[in-house]
Short mmCIF file of C-alpha atoms in Angstrom, two decimals:
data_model
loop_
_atom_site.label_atom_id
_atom_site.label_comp_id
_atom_site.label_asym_id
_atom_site.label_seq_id
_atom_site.Cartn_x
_atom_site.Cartn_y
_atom_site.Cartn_z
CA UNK A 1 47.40 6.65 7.46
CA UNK A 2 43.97 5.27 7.97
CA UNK A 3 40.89 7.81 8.83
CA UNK A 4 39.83 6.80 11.87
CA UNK A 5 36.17 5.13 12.31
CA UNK A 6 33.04 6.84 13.43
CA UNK A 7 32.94 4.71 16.54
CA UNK A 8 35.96 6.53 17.48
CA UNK A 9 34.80 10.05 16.57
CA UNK A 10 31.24 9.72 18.08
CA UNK A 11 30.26 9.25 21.33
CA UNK A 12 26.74 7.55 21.57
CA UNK A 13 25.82 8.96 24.73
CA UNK A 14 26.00 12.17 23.56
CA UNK A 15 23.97 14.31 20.93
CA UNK A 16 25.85 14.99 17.91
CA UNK A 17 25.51 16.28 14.88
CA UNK A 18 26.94 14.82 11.26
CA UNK A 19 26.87 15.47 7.92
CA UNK A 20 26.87 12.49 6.10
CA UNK A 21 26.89 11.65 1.91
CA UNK A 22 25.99 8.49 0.45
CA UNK A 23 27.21 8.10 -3.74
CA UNK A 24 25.52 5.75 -5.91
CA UNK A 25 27.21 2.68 -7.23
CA UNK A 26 30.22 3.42 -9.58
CA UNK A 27 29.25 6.99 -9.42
CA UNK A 28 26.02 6.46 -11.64
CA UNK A 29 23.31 8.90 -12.22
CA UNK A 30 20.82 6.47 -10.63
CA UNK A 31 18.40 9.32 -9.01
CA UNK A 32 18.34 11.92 -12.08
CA UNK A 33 18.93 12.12 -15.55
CA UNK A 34 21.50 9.58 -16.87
CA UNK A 35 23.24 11.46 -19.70
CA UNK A 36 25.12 7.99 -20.73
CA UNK A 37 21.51 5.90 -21.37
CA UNK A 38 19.32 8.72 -21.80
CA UNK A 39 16.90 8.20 -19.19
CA UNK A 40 15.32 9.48 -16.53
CA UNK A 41 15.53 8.07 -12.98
CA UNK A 42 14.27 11.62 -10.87
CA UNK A 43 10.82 9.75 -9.81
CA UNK A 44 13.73 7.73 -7.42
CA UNK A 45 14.19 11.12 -5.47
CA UNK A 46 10.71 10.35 -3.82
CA UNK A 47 11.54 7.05 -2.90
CA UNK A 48 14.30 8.45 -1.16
CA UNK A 49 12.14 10.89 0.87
CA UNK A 50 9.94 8.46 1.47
CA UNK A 51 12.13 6.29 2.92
CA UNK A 52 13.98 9.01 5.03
CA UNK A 53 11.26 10.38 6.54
CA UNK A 54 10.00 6.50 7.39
CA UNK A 55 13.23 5.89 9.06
CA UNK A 56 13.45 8.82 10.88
CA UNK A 57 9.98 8.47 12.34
CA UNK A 58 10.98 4.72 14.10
CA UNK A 59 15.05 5.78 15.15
CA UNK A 60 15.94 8.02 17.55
CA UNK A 61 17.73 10.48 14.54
CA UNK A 62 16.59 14.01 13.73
CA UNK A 63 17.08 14.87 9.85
CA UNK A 64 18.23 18.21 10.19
CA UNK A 65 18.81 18.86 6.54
CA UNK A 66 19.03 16.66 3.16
CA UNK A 67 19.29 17.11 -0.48
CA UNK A 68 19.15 14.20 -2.86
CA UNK A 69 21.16 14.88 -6.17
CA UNK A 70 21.49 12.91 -9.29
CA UNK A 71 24.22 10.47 -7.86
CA UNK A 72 24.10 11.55 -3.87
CA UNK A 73 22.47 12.24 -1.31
CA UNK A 74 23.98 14.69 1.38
CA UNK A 75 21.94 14.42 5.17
CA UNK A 76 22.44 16.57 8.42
CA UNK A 77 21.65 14.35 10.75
CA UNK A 78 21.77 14.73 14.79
CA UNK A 79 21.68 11.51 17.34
CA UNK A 80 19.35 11.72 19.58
CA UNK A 81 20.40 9.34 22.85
CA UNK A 82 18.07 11.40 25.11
CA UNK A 83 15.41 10.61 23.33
CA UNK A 84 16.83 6.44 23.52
CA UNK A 85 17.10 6.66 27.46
CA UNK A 86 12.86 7.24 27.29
CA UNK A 87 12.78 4.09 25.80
CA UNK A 88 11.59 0.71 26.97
CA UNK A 89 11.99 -2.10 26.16
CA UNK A 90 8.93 -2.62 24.64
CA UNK A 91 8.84 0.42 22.46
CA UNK A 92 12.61 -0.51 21.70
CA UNK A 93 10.87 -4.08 20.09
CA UNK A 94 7.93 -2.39 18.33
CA UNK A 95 10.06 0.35 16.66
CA UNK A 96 12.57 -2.62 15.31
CA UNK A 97 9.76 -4.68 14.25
CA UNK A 98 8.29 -1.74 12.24
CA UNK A 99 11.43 -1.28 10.84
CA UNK A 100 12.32 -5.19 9.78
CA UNK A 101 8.95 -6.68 9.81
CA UNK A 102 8.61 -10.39 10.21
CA UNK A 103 6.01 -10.54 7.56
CA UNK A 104 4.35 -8.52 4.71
CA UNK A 105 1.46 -8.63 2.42
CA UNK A 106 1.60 -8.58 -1.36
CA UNK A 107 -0.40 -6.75 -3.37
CA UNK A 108 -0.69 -5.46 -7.12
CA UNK A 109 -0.71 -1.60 -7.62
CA UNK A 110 -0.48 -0.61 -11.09
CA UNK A 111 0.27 -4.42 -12.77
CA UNK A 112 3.05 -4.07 -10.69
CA UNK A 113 3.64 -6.32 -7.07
CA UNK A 114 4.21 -4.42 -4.27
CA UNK A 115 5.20 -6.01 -0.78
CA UNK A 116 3.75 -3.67 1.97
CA UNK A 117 4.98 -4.48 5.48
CA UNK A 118 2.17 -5.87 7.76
CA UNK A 119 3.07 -4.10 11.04
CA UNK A 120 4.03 -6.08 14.47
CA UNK A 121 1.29 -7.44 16.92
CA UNK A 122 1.51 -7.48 20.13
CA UNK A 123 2.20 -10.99 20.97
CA UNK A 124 5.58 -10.63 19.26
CA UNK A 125 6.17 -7.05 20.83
CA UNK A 126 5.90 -8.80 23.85
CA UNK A 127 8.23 -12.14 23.25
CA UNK A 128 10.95 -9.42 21.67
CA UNK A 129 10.76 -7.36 24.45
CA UNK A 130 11.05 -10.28 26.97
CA UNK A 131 14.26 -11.65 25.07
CA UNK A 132 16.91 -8.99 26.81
CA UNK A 133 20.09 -10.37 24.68
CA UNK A 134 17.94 -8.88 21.84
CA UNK A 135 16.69 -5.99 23.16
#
């Protein structure tokens, strides 16, 4: 028999609280020390922070707990849909354009290109928040 999905199990308008685990591709040692190749991929545990704690600061998700291992990551997380209701839908449209931005800059840090998000103005807060089969 079939699990059942999470749409089933959790109720949106309601807080809840999950654990969830994400695994690395075929089980690989892709955030620690790969035993197989010899090398050393820990520096990828800040990445991983980093781009938790970005996350978390734009959706309406509470990171509880987390620990990034060697080939998962394990996250107690808790939904937040009070928090959504305060919402409008302007603030809806700025936190999705900070989170998929329509445009970013590049840059070299390092000898090494970086692409660093160039965050929303206005004028296209405004036409996203104005388009309600969007928002």
């Amino acid at each position: 028999m079939a699990r059942k999905t999470r749409g089933s199990l959790i109720n949106p308008n309601e807080v809840t609280i999950v654990h969830a685990v994400a695994k690395t591709a075929r089980n690989l040692f892709l955030l620690g020390e790969d035993s197989a190749t010899r090398t050393h991929n820990s520096h990828r545990k800040a990445w991983i922070v980093d781009i938790l704690e970005f996350q978390c600061s734009l959706m309406a998700i509470d990171l509880l707990d987390f620990c990034v291992m060697d080939n998962h990551i394990h996250q107690v997380l808790r939904s937040r849909p009070d928090v959504v209701k305060k919402f409008g839908d302007r603030e809806v449209a700025r936190r999705w354009l900070t989170l998929c931005p329509k445009s970013k800059k590049r840059q070299k840090v390092d000898d090494k290109v970086q692409y660093v998000p160039i965050p929303p103005k206005d004028a296209q807060i405004d036409a996203l928040a104005k388009n309600k089969k969007r928002i």
